[in-house]
Coordinates of C-alpha atoms in Angstrom, one line a residue:
Chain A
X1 CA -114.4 70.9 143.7
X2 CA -113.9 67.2 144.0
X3 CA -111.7 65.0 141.9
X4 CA -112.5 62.0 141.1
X5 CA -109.3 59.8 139.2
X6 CA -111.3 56.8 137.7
X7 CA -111.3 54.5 135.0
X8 CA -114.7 53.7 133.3
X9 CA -114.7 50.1 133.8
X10 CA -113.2 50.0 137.5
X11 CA -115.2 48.1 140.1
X12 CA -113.9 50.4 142.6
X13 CA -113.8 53.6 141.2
X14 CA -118.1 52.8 140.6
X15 CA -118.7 52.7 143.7
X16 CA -116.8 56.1 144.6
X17 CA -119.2 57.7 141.9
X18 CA -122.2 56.2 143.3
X19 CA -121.9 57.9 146.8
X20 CA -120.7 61.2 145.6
X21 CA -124.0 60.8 143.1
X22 CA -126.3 59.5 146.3
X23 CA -125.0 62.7 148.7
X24 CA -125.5 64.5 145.7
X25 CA -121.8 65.8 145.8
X26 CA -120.6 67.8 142.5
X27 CA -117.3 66.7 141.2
X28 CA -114.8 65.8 138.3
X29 CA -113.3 63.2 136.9
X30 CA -109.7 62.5 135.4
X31 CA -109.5 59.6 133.1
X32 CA -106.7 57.1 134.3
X33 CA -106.6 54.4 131.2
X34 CA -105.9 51.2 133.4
X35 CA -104.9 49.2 129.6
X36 CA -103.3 52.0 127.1
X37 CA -99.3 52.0 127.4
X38 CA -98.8 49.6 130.2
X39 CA -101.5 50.8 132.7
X40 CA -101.5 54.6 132.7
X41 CA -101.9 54.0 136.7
X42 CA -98.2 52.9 136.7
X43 CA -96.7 55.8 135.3
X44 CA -94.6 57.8 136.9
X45 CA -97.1 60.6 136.9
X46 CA -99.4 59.1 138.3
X47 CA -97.7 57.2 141.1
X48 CA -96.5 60.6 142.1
X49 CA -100.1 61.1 142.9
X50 CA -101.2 58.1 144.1
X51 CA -98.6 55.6 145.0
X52 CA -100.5 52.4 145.0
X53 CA -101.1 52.7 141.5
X54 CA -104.5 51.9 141.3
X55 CA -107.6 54.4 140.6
X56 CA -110.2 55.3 142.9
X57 CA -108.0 58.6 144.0
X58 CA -110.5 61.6 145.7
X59 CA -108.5 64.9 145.4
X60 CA -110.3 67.2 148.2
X61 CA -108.2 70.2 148.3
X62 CA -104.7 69.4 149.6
X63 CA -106.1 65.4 150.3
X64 CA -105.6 62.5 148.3
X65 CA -107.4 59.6 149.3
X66 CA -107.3 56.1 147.5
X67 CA -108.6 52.8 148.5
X68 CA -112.4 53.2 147.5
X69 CA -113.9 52.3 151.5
X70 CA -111.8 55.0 152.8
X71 CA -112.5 57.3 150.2
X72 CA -116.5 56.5 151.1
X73 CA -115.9 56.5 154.8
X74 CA -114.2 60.0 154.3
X75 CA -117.0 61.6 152.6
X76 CA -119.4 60.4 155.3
X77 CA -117.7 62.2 158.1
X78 CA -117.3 65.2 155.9
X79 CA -120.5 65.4 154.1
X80 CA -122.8 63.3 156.9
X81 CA -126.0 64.2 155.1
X82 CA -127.5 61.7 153.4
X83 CA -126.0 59.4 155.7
X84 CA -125.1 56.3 153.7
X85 CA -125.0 54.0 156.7
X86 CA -127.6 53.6 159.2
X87 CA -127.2 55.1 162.8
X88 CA -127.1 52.2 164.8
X89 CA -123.8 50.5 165.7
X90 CA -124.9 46.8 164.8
X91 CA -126.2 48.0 161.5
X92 CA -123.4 50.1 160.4
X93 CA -121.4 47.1 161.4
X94 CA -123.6 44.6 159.3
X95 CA -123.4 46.9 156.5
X96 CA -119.2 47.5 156.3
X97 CA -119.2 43.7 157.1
X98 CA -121.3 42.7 153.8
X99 CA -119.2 45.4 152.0
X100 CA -115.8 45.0 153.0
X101 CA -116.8 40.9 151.8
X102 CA -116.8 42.3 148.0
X103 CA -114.2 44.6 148.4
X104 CA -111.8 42.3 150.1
X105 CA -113.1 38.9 149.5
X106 CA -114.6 38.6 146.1
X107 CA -113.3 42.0 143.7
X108 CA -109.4 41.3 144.5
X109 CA -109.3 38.4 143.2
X110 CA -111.2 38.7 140.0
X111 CA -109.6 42.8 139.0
X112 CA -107.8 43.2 135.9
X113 CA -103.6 42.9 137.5
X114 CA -105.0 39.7 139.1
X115 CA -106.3 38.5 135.5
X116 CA -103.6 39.8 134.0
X117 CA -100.8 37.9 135.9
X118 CA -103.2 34.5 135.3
X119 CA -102.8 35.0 131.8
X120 CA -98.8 36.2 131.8
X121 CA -96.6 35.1 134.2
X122 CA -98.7 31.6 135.2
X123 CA -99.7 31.5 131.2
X124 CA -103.7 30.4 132.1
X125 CA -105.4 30.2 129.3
X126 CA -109.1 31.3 129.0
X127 CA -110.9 28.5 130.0
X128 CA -108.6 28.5 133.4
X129 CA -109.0 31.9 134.2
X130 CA -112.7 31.8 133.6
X131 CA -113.2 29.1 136.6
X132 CA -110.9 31.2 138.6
X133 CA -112.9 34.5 138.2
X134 CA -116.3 32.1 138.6
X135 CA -115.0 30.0 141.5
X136 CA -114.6 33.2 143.7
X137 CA -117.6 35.0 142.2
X138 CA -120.1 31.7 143.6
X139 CA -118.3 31.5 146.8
X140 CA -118.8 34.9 147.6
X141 CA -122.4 35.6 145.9
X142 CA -123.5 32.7 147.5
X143 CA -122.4 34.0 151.4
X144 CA -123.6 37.3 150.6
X145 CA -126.9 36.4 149.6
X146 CA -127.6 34.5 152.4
X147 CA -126.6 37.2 154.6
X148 CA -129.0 39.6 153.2
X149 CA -131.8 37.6 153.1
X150 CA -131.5 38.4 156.6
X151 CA -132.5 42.3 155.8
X152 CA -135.9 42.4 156.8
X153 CA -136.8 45.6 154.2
X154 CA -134.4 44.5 152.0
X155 CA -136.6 41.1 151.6
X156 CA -139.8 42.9 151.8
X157 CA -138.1 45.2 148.5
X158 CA -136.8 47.8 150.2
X159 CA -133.1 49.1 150.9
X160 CA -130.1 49.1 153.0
X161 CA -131.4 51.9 154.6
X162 CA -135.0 51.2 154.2
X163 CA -136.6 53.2 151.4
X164 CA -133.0 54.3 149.9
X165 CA -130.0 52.5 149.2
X166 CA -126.3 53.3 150.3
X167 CA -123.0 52.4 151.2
X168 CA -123.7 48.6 150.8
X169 CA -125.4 49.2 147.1
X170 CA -122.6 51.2 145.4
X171 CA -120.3 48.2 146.7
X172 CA -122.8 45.2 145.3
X173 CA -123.9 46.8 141.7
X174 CA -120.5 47.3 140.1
X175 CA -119.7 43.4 141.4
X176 CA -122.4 42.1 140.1
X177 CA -121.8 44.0 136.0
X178 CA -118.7 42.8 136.8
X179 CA -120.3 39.5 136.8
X180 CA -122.3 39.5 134.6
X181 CA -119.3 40.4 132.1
X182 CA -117.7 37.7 132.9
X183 CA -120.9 35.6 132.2
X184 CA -121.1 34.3 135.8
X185 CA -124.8 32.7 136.4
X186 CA -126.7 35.0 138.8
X187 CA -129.8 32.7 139.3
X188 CA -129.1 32.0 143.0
X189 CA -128.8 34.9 144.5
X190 CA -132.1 36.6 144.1
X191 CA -132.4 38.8 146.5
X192 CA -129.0 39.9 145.6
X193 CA -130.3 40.5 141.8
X194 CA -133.7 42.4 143.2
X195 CA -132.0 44.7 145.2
X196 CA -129.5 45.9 142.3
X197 CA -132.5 45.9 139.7
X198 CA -134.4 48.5 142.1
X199 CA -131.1 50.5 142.2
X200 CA -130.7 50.7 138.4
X201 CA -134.5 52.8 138.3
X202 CA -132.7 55.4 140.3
X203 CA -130.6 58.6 138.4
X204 CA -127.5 58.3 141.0
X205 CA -126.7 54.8 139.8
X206 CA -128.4 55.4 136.4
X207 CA -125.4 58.3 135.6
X208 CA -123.0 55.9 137.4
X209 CA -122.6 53.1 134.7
X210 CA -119.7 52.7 133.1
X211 CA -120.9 53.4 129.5
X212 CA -121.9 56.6 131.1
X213 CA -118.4 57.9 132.3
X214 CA -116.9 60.4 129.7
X215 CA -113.9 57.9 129.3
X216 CA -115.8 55.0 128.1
X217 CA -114.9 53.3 124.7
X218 CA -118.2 52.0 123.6
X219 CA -117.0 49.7 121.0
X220 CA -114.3 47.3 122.8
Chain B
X1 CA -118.3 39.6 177.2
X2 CA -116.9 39.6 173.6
X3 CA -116.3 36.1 172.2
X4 CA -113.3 36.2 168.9
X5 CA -114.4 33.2 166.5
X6 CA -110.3 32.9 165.5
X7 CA -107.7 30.9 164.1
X8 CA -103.8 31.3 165.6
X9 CA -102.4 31.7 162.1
X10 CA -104.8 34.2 160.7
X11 CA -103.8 37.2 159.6
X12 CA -107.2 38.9 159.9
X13 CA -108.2 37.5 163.2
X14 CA -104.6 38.8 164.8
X15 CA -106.0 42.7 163.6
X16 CA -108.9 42.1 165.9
X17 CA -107.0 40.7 168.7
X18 CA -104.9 43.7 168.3
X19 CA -107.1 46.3 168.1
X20 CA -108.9 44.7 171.5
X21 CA -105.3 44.2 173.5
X22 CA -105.2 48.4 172.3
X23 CA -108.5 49.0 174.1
X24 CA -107.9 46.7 176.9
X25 CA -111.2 44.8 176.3
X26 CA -111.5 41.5 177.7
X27 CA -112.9 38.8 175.1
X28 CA -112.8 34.8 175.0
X29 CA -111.5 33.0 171.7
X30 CA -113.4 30.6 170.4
X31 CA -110.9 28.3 167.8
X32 CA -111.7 27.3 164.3
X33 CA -109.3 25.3 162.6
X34 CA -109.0 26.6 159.4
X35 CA -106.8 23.5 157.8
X36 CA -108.0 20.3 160.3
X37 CA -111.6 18.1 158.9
X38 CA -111.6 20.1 155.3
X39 CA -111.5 23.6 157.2
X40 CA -113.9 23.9 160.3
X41 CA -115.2 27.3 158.9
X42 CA -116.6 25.3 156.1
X43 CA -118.4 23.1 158.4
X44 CA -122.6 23.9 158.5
X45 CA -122.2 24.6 162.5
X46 CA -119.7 27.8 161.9
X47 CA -121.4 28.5 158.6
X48 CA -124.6 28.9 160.5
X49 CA -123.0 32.0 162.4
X50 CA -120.8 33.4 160.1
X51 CA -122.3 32.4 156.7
X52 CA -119.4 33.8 154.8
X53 CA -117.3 30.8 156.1
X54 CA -114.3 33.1 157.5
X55 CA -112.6 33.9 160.2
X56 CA -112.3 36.1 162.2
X57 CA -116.0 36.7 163.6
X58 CA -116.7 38.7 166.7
X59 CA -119.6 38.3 169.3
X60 CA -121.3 40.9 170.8
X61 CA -124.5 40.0 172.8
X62 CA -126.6 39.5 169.7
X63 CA -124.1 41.0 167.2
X64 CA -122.3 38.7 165.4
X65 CA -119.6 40.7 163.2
X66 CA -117.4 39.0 160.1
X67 CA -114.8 40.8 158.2
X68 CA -111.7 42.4 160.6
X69 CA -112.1 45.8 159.5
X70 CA -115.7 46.2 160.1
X71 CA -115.1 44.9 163.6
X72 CA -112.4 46.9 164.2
X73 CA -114.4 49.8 163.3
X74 CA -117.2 48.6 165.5
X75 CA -114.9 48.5 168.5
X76 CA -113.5 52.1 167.7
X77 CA -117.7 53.4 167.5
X78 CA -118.8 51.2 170.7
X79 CA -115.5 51.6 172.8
X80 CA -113.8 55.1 171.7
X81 CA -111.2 55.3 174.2
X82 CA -108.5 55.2 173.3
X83 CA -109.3 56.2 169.7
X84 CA -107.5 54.0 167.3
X85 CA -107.8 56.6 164.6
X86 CA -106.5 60.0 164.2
X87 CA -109.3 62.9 164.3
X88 CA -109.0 64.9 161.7
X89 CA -111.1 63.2 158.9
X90 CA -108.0 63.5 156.3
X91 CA -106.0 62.1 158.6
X92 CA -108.5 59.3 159.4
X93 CA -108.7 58.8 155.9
X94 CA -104.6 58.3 155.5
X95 CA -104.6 56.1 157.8
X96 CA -107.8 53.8 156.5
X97 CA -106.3 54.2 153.1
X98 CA -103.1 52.2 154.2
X99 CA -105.0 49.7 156.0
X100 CA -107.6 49.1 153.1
X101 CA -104.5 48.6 151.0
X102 CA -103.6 45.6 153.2
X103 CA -106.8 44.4 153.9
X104 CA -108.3 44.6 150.3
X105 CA -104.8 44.1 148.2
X106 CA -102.0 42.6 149.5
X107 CA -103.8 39.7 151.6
X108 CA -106.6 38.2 149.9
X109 CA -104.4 37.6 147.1
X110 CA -102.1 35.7 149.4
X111 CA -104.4 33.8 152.3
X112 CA -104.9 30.4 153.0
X113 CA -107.9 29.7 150.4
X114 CA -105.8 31.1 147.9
X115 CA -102.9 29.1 147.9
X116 CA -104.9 26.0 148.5
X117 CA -106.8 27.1 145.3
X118 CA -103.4 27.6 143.5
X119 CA -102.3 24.5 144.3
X120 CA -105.2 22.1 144.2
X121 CA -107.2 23.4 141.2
X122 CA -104.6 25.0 139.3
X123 CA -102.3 22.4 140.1
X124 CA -98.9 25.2 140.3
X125 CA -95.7 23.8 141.8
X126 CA -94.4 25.4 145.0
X127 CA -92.1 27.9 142.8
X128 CA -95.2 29.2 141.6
X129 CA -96.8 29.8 144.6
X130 CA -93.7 31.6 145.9
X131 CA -93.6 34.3 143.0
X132 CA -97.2 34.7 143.2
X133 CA -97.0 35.1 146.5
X134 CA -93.8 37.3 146.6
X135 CA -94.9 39.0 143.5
X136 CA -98.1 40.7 145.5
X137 CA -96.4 40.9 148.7
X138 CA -92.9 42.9 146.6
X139 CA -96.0 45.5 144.9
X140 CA -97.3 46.1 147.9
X141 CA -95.0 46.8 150.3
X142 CA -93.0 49.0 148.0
X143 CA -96.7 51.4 147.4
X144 CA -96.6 51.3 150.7
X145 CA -93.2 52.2 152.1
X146 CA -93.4 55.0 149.7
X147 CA -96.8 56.8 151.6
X148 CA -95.6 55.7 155.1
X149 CA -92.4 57.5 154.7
X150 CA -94.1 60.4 154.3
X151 CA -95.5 60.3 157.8
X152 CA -93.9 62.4 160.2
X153 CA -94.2 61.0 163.5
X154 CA -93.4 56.8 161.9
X155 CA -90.4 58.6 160.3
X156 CA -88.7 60.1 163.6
X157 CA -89.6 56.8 165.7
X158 CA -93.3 57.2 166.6
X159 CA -96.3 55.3 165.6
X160 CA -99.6 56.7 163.5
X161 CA -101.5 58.2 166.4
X162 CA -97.8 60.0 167.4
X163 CA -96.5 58.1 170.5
X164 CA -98.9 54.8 170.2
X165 CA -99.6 52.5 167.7
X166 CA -103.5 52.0 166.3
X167 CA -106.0 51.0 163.7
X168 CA -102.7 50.8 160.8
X169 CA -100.2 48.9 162.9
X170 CA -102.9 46.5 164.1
X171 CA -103.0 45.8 160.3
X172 CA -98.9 45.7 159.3
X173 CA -97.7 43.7 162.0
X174 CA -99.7 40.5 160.9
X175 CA -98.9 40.9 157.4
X176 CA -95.1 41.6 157.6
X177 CA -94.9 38.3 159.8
X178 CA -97.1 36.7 157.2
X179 CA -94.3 37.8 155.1
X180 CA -91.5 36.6 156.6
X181 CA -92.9 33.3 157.0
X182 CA -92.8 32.9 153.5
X183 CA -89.3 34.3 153.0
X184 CA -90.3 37.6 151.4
X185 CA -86.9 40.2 151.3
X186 CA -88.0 42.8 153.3
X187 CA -84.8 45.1 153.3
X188 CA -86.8 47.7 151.0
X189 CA -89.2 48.5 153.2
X190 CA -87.1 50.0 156.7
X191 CA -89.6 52.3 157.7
X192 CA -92.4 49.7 157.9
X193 CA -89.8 47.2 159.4
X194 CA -88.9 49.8 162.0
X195 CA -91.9 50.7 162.6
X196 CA -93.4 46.5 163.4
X197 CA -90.1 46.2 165.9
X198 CA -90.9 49.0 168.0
X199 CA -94.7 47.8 167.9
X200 CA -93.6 44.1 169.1
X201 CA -91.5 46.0 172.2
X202 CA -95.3 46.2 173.4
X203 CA -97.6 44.1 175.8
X204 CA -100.6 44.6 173.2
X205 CA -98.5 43.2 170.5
X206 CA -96.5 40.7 172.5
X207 CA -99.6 38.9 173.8
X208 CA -101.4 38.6 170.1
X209 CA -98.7 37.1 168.2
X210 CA -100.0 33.4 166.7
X211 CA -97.7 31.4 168.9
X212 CA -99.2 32.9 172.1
X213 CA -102.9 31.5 171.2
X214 CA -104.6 29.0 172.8
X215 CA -105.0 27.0 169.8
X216 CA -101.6 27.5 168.6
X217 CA -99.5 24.5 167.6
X218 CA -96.0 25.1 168.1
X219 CA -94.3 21.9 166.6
X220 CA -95.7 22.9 163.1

């Protein structure tokens, strides 16, 4: 059995959930409460774990994996079927591209240490940190839609992989929630906003929300 | 031929240069000066081939490839000898873990367009910039250190893929020089030290350092 150590609300620990859910992989998760006491992911315990101190961690019998892309990459060479990325080496690499833009580009810069250090050691307050998390939010929607305007089915309302989504969709839903929790307008990036509206319809991202998550604290 | 859209001083481009010096793959570099004329990658001729405004971008024929990592992985699908990656797939993963951890947490928090914003928008004083910078660069190295350690072959004098370097070194040795050039202590971290000396003993390594660039400008 898989083991999944999340936290609700993590960007990165969605989209881990989202490809177990889309290769229809069975698995558990352990609740790692990134706010109560400090950051349960800096305890001792945890480190011991996973010494980056940050959730996604995959547990796969003696292997633990963190970093959300290598957990993902790690499941497609171990469970290939449903591929999540197309076969074709110019695809696959215009896929990871687009993805590794949110994951390294856009999410690092807006997660909840980077916030948190705004608001404590430089002493931001609200207003600042809100056009921080916007400025990089715009910059980055804004490339990413224009790159997959390029995606001839994606245009014509399809998917990354034609008529299903994959490894590209479980990294752009849980950026743009995250967006959209920070109030960041959304109206440019249409095709951007289609595409994760047609992935909401479907049960693997529909179980993979947040509020879903047996950890989630529905009234904060 | 490939054709390297790059910038001497980038962290990201260096990987790629790497990671084709490993393969022995010839390639031409195209410069973008990432500080001269507000930032050529902003400019609407660079933006027209890699719309997310970045370097480093790689050329293919009719692939054009942004983000390092997804190139780098395109070179290890197109061009598997010699492998770059371990192949057992927990391995693989240990090894992509690490480098995410780089890729996706320690630099973006501290690259070029970072500090710029840090300093132009937020207005912080060079102090400031330092701890931020230091403060990322001190949390990630120690996580780090801790997993590399644990590596047998880096810990008796080897490299990740036993007696050569790959896919992880070609993503430490830029970032520990990109620490040092901004004065970040590095005593805490031996094994990763160690392990960047015995990497720069190398032709692959020796010929992709910033200062041995074409574009490089040396009285900076």
């Amino acid at each position: 059995m898989l083991t999944l150590y999340s936290y609700w609300r993590s960007t990165a620990a969605w989209r881990v959930r989202l490809v177990l859910n889309l290769k229809q992989l069975a698995y558990q998760q352990e609740a790692v409460h990134l706010l109560q006491d400090g950051g349960e992911q800096r305890h001792a315990a945890y480190r011991a774990l996973n010494p980056q101190g940050l959730v996604p961690l995959l547990v796969d019998g003696e292997q633990r994996i963190a970093q959300s892309l290598a957990i993902i990459e790690y499941l497609e060479e171990t469970h290939p079927e449903p591929a999540l990325l197309p076969r074709d080496a110019g695809a696959r690499a215009r896929i990871r591209s687009w993805s590794q833009f949110i994951v390294s580009e856009i999410h690092p810069l807006n997660n909840l240490r980077v916030l948190q250090y705004l608001e404590g050691e430089l002493g931001l307050d609200e207003n600042s940190r809100n056009s921080w998390y916007h400025h990089w939010i715009k910059e980055g929607l804004a490339a990413l839609e224009k790159q997959v305007q390029q995606h001839l089915p994606i245009r014509q309302g399809g998917f990354s992989l034609g008529n299903r989504p994959g490894y590209f969709e479980a990294c752009l839903v849980p950026q743009l929630y995250n967006a959209r929790r920070f109030n960041c307008p959304l109206e440019s990036y249409p095709t951007l906003v289609a595409l994760d509206k047609r992935c909401q319809s479907l049960a693997a991202f529909s179980k993979a929300v947040p509020e879903m998550q047996p950890d989630a604290v529905l009234d904060t």
